[in-house]
mmCIF file of C-alpha atoms in Angstrom:
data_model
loop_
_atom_site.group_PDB
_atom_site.id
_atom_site.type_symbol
_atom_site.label_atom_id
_atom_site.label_comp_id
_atom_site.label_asym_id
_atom_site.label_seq_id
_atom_site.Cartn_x
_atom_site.Cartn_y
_atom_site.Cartn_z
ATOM 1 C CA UNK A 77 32.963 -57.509 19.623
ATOM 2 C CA UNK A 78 29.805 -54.539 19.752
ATOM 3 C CA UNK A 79 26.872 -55.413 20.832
ATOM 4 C CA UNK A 80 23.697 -56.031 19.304
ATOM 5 C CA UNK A 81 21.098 -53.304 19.137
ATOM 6 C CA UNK A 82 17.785 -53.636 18.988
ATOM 7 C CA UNK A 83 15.789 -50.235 17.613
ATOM 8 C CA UNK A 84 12.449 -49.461 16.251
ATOM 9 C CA UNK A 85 11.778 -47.637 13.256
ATOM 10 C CA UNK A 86 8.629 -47.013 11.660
ATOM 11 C CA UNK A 87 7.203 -49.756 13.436
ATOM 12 C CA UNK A 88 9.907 -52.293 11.662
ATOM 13 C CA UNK A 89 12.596 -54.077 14.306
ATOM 14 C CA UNK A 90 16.351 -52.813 12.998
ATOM 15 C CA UNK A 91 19.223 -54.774 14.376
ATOM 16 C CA UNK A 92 22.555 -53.171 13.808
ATOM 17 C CA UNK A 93 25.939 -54.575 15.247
ATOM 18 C CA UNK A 94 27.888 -57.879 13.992
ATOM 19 C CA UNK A 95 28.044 -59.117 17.594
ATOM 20 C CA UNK A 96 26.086 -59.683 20.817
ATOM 21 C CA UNK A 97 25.708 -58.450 24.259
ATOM 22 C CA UNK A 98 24.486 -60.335 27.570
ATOM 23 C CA UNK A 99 20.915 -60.051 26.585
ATOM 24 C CA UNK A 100 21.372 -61.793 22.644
ATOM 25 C CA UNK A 101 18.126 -61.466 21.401
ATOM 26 C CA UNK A 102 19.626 -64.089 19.030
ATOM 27 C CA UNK A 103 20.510 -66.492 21.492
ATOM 28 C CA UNK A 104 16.897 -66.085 22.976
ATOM 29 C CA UNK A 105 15.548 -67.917 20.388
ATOM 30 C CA UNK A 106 15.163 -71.335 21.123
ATOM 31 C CA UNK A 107 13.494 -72.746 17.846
ATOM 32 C CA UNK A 108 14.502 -72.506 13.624
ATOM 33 C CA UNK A 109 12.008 -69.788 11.613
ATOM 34 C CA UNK A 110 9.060 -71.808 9.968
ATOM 35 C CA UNK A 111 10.685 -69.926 6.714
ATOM 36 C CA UNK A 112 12.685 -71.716 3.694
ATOM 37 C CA UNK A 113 16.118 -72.615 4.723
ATOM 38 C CA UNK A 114 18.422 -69.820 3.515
ATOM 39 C CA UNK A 115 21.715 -68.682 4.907
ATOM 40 C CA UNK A 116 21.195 -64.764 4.991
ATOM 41 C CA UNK A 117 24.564 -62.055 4.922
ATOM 42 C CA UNK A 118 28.236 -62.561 5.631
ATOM 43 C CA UNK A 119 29.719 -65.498 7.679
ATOM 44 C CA UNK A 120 30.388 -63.169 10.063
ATOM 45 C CA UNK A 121 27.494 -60.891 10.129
ATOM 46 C CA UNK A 122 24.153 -62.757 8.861
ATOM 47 C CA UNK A 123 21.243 -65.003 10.185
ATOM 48 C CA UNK A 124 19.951 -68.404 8.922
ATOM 49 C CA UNK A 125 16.073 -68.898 8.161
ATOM 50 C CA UNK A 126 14.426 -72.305 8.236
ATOM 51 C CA UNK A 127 17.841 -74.238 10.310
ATOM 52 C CA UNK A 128 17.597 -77.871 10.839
ATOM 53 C CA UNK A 129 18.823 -79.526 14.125
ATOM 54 C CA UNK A 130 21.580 -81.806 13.711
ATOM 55 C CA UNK A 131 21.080 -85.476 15.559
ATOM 56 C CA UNK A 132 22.601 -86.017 18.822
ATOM 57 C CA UNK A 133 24.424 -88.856 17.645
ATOM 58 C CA UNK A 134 24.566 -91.053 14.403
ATOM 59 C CA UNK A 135 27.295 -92.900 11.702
ATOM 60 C CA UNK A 136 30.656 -91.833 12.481
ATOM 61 C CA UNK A 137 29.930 -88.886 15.120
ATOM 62 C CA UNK A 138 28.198 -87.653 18.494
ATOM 63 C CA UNK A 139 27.876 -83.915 19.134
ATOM 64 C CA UNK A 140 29.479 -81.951 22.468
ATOM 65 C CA UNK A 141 29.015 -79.130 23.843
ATOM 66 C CA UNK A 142 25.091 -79.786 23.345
ATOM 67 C CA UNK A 143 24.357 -77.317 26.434
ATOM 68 C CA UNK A 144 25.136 -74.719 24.311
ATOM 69 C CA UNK A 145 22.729 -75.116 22.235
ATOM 70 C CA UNK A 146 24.800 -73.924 19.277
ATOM 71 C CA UNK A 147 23.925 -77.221 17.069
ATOM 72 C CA UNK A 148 21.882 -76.039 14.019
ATOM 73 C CA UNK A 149 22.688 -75.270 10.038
ATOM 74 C CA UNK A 150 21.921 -74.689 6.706
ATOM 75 C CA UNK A 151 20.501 -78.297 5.531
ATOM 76 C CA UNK A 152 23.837 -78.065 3.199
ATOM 77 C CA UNK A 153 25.746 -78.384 6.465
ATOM 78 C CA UNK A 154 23.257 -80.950 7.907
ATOM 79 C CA UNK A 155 23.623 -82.886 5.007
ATOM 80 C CA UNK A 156 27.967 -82.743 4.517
ATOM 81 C CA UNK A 157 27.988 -83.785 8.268
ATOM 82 C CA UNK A 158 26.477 -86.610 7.849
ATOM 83 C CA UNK A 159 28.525 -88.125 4.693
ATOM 84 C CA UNK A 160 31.758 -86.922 5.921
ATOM 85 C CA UNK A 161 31.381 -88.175 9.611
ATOM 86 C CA UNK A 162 30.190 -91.523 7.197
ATOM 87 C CA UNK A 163 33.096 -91.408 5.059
ATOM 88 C CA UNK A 164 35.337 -91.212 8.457
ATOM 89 C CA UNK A 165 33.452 -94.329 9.815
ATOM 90 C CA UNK A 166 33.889 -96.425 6.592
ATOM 91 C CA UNK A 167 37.264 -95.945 5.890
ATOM 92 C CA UNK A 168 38.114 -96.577 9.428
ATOM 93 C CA UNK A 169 39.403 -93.405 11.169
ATOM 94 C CA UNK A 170 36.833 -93.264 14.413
ATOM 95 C CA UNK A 171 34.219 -90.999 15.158
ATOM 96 C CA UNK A 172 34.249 -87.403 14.874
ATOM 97 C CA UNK A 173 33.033 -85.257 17.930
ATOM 98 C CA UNK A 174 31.260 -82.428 16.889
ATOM 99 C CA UNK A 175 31.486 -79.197 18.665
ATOM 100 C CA UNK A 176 29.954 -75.375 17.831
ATOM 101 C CA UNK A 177 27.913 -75.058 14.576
ATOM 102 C CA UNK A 178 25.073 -72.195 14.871
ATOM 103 C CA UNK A 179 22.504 -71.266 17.090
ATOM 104 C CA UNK A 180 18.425 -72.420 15.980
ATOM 105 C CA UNK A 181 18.303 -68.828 13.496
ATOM 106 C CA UNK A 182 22.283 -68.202 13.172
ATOM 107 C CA UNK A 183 23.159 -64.301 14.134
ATOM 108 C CA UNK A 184 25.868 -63.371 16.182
ATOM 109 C CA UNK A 185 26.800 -65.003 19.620
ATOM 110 C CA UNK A 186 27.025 -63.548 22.987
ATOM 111 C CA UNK A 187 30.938 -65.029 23.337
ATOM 112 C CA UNK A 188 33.521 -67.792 21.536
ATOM 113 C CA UNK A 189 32.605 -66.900 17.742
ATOM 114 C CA UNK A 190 32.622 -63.865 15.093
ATOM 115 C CA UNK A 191 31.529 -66.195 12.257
ATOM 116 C CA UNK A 192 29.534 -69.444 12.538
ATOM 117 C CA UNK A 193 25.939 -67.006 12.200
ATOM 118 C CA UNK A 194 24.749 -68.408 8.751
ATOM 119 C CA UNK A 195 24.435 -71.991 9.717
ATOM 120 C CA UNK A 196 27.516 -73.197 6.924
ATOM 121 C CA UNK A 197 30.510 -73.323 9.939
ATOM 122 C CA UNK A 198 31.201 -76.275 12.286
ATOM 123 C CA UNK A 199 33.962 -76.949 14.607
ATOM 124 C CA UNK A 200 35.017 -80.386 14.726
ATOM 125 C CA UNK A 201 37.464 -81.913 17.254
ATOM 126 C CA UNK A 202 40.783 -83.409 16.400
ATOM 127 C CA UNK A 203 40.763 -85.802 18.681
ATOM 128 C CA UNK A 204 38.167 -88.848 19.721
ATOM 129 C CA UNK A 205 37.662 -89.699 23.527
ATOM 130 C CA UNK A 206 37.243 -93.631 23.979
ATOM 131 C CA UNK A 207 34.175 -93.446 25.592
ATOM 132 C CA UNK A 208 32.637 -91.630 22.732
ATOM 133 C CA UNK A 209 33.866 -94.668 20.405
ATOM 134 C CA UNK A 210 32.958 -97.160 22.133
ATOM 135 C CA UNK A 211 28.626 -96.018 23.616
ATOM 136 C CA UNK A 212 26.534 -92.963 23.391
ATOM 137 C CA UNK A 213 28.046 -90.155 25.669
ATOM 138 C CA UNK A 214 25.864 -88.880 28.685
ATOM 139 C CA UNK A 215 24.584 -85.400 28.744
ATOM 140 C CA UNK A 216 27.468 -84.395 31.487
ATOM 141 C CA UNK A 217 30.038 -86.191 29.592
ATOM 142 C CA UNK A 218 29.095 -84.156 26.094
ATOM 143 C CA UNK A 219 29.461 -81.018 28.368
ATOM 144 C CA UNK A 220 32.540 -81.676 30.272
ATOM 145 C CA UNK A 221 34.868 -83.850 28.322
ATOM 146 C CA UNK A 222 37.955 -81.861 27.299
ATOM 147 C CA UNK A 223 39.493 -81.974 23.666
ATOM 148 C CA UNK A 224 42.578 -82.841 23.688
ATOM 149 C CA UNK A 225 45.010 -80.041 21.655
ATOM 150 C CA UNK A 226 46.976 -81.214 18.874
ATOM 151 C CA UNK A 227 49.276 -77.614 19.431
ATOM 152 C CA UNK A 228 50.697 -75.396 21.965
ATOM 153 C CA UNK A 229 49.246 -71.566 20.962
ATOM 154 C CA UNK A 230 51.819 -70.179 22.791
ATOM 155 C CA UNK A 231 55.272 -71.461 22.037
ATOM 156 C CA UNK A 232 53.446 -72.553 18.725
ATOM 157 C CA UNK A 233 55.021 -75.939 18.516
ATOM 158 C CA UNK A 234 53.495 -79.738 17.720
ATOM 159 C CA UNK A 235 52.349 -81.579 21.084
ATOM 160 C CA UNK A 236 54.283 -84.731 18.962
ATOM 161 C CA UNK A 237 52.025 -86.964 22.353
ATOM 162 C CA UNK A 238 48.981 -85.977 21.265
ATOM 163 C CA UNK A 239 49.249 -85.791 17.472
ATOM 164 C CA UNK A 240 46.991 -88.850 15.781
ATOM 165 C CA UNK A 241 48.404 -90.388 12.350
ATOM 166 C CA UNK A 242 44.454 -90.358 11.576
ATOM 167 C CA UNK A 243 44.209 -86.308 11.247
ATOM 168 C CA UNK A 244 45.573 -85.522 7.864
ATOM 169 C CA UNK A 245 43.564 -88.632 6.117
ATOM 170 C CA UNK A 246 40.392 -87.084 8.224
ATOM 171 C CA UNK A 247 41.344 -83.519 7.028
ATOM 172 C CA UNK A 248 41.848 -84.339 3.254
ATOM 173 C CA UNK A 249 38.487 -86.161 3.209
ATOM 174 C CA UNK A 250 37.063 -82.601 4.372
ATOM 175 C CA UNK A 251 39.406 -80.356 2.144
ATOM 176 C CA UNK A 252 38.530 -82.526 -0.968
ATOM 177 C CA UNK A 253 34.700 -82.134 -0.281
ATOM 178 C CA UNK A 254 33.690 -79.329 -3.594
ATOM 179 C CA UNK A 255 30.927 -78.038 -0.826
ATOM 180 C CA UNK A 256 33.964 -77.076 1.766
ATOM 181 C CA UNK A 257 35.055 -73.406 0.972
ATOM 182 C CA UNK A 258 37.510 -73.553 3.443
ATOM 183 C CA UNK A 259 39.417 -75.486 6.655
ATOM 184 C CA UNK A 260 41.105 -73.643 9.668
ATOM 185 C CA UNK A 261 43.374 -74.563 11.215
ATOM 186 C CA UNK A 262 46.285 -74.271 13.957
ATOM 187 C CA UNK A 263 49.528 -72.979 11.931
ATOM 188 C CA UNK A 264 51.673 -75.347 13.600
ATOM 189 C CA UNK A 265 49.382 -77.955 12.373
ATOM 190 C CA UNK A 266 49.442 -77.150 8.523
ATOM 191 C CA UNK A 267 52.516 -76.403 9.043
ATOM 192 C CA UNK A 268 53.101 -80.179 10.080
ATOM 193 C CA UNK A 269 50.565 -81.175 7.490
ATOM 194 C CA UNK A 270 52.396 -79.398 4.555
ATOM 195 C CA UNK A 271 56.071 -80.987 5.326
ATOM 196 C CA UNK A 272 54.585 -84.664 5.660
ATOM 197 C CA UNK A 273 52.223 -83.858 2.194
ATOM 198 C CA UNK A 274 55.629 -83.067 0.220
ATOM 199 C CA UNK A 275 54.375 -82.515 -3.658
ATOM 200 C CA UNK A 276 51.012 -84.034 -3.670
ATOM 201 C CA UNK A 277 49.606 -81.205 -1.102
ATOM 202 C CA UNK A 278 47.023 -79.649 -3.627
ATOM 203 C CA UNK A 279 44.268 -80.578 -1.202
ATOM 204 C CA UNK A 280 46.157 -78.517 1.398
ATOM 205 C CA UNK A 281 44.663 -75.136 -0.586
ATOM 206 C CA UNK A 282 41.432 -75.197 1.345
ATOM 207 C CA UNK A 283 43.547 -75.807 4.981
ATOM 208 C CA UNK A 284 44.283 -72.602 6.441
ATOM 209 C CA UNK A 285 46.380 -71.085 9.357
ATOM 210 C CA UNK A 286 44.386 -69.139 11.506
ATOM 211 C CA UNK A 287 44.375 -68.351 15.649
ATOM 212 C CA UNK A 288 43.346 -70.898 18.321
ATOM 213 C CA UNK A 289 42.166 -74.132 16.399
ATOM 214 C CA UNK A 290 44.969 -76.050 18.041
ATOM 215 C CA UNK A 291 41.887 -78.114 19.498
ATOM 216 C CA UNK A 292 39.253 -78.809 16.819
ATOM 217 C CA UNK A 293 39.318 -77.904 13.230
ATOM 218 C CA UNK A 294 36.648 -75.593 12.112
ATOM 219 C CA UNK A 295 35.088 -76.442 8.053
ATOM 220 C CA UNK A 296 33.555 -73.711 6.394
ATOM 221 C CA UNK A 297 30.876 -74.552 3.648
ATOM 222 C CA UNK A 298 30.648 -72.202 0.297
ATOM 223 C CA UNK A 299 26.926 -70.708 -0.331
ATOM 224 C CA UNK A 300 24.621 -73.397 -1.138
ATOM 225 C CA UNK A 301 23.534 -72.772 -4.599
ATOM 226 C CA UNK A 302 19.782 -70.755 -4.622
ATOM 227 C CA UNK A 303 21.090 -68.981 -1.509
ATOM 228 C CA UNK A 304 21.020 -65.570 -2.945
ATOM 229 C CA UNK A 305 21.458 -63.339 -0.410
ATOM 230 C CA UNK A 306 24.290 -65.514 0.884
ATOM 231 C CA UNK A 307 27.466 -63.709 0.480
ATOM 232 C CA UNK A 308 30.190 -66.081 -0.655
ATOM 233 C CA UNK A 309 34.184 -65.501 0.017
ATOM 234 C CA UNK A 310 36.778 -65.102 -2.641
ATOM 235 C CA UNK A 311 38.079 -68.308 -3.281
ATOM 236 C CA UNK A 312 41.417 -69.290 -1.736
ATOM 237 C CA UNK A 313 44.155 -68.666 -4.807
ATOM 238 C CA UNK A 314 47.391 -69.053 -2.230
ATOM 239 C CA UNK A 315 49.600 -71.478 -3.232
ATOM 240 C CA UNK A 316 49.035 -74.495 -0.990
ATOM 241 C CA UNK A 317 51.970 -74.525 1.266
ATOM 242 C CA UNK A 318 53.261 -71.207 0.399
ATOM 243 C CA UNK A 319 54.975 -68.350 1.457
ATOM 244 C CA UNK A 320 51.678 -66.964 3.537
ATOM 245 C CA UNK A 321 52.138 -69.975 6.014
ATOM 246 C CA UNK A 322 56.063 -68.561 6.513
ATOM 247 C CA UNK A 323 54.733 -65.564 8.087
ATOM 248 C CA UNK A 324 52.923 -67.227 11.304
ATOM 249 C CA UNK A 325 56.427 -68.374 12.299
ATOM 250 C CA UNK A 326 58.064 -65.367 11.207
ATOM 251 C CA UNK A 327 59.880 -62.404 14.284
ATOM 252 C CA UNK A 328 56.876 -60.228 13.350
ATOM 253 C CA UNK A 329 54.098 -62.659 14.396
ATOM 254 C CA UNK A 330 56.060 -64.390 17.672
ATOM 255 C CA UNK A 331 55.971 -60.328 18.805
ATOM 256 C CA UNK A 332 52.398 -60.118 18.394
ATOM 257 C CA UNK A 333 51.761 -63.417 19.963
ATOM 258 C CA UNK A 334 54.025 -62.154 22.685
ATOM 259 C CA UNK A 335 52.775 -58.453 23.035
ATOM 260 C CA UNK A 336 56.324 -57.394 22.194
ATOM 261 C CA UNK A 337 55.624 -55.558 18.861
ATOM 262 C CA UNK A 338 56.016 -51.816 18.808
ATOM 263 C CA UNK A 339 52.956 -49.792 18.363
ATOM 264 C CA UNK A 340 52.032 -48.582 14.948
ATOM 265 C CA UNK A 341 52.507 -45.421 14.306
ATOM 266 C CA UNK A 342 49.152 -44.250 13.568
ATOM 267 C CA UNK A 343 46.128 -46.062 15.007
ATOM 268 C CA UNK A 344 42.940 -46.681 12.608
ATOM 269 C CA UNK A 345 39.576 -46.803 14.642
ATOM 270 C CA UNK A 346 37.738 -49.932 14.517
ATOM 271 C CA UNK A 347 34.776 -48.860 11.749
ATOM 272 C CA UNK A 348 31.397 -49.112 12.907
ATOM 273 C CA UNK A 349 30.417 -52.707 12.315
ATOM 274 C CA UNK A 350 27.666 -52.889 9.543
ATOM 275 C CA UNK A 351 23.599 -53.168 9.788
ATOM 276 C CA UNK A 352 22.661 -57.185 9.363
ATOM 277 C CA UNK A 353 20.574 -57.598 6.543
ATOM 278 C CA UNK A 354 17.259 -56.378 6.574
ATOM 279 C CA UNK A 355 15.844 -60.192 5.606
ATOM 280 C CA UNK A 356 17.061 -61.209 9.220
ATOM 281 C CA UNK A 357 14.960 -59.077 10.689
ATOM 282 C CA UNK A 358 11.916 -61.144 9.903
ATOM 283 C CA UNK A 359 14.346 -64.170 10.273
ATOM 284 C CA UNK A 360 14.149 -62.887 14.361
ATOM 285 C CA UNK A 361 10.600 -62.348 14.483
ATOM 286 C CA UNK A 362 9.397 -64.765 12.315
ATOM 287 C CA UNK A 363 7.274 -68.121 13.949
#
């Protein structure tokens, strides 16, 4: 990932870069813009105006990780939090631990994310520590407690000990949500997801393979509507369990999970990642 610039020109602040370096002016900011809430740019290139904080704890879910300060969203997000985590609580599947959503104005981080910088991405843990079912977590507990994978990223296979019969209900509730755009996941675990669904997996469209998230699944909300300079994502058209999910266990990808794949034989630079909008400029400086 580049790092984040910081220029002037003609007395205006220009940011250019998708990423961040040790001194984020993004992660500097401690506070949401006083501005309208509005999810600004690309998911992975874009800023968020006017966050809200989401509570430590409430029905159906406590946060982690909350010394990262990476807790804020788009109300949208705020708001499908809240019901799902409900939903999960009601229908008796535990208490979802929340991990990453965005930092207080979005942008890009320093380390661990591309996207997550318009306040509409959350990661959200597969599985549920006892203590955190039972009383409120302690500030060293939300920082240290280790998710528990659901995968092994390396010889890509189900940990069968650690997988909970509550995951795919939890998952569907998500998928089936019209404000979700999308679900990532660990291949092995659609994989799983898509044999035990047989016919009735259309809700498995929005659940897709991706690297890592063999320890938390990470939901991706569309563009709230009125967000206009919000750039939505084509809409997922692959078939729900179809042949795009063959290729993560295919020769090709176990030799570049391996580093055994040959070289190409012509290398493409990596393009020169694109300015942030202009509107996040103010988004940065604003009060």
């Amino acid at each position: 990932m580049k790092p984040l610039y910081s220029i002037l020109v003609g007395g205006a602040l220009v940011l250019s870069g998708a990423a961040a370096s040790a001194a984020n002016l993004w992660e500097g900011v401690k506070a949401p813009s006083s501005q309208p809430s509005a999810s600004i740019g690309q998911y992975t290139n874009g800023c968020l105006s006017g966050a809200e904080q989401m509570p430590l704890r409430g029905e159906g879910f406590q946060l982690m990780r909350t010394g990262r300060d990476r807790h804020y969203g788009n109300p949208a997000l705020i708001g499908f939090l809240k019901d799902f985590s409900t939903q999960v609580a009601q229908q008796g599947l535990g208490q979802l631990q929340i991990g990453d959503m965005s930092m207080a104005r979005g942008g890009p981080f320093s380390y661990g994310h591309r996207s997550h910088q318009l306040g509409l991405d959350a990661d959200i843990w597969y599985s549920q520590d006892e203590r955190a079912l039972t009383r409120p977590l302690t500030p060293w507990e939300r920082d240290n407690i280790a998710a528990v994978p659901l995968a092994d990223a390396k010889a890509h296979r189900l940990i069968e000990a650690n997988w909970d019969q509550r995951t795919p209900r939890i998952l569907r509730l998500a998928s089936e949500d019209p404000r979700v755009e999308r679900i990532f996941v660990h291949p092995t675990i659609k994989r799983e997801l898509c044999a035990s669904a047989g016919n009735a997996n259309a809700w498995l469209r929005k659940i897709r393979p991706w690297w890592g998230h063999n320890y938390h699944f990470h939901v991706r909300l569309a563009c709230p509507a009125g967000d206009k300079n919000c750039v939505p994502q084509q809409p997922v058209l692959n078939a729900p369990c179809g042949d795009d999910l063959d290729w993560w266990f295919s020769d090709e990808f176990y030799a570049q999970l391996r580093g055994t794949a040959p070289p190409k034989p012509q290398v493409t630079p990596k393009p020169t990642p694109p300015p942030m909008p202009q509107q996040c400029t103010q988004v940065l400086r604003a009060p």
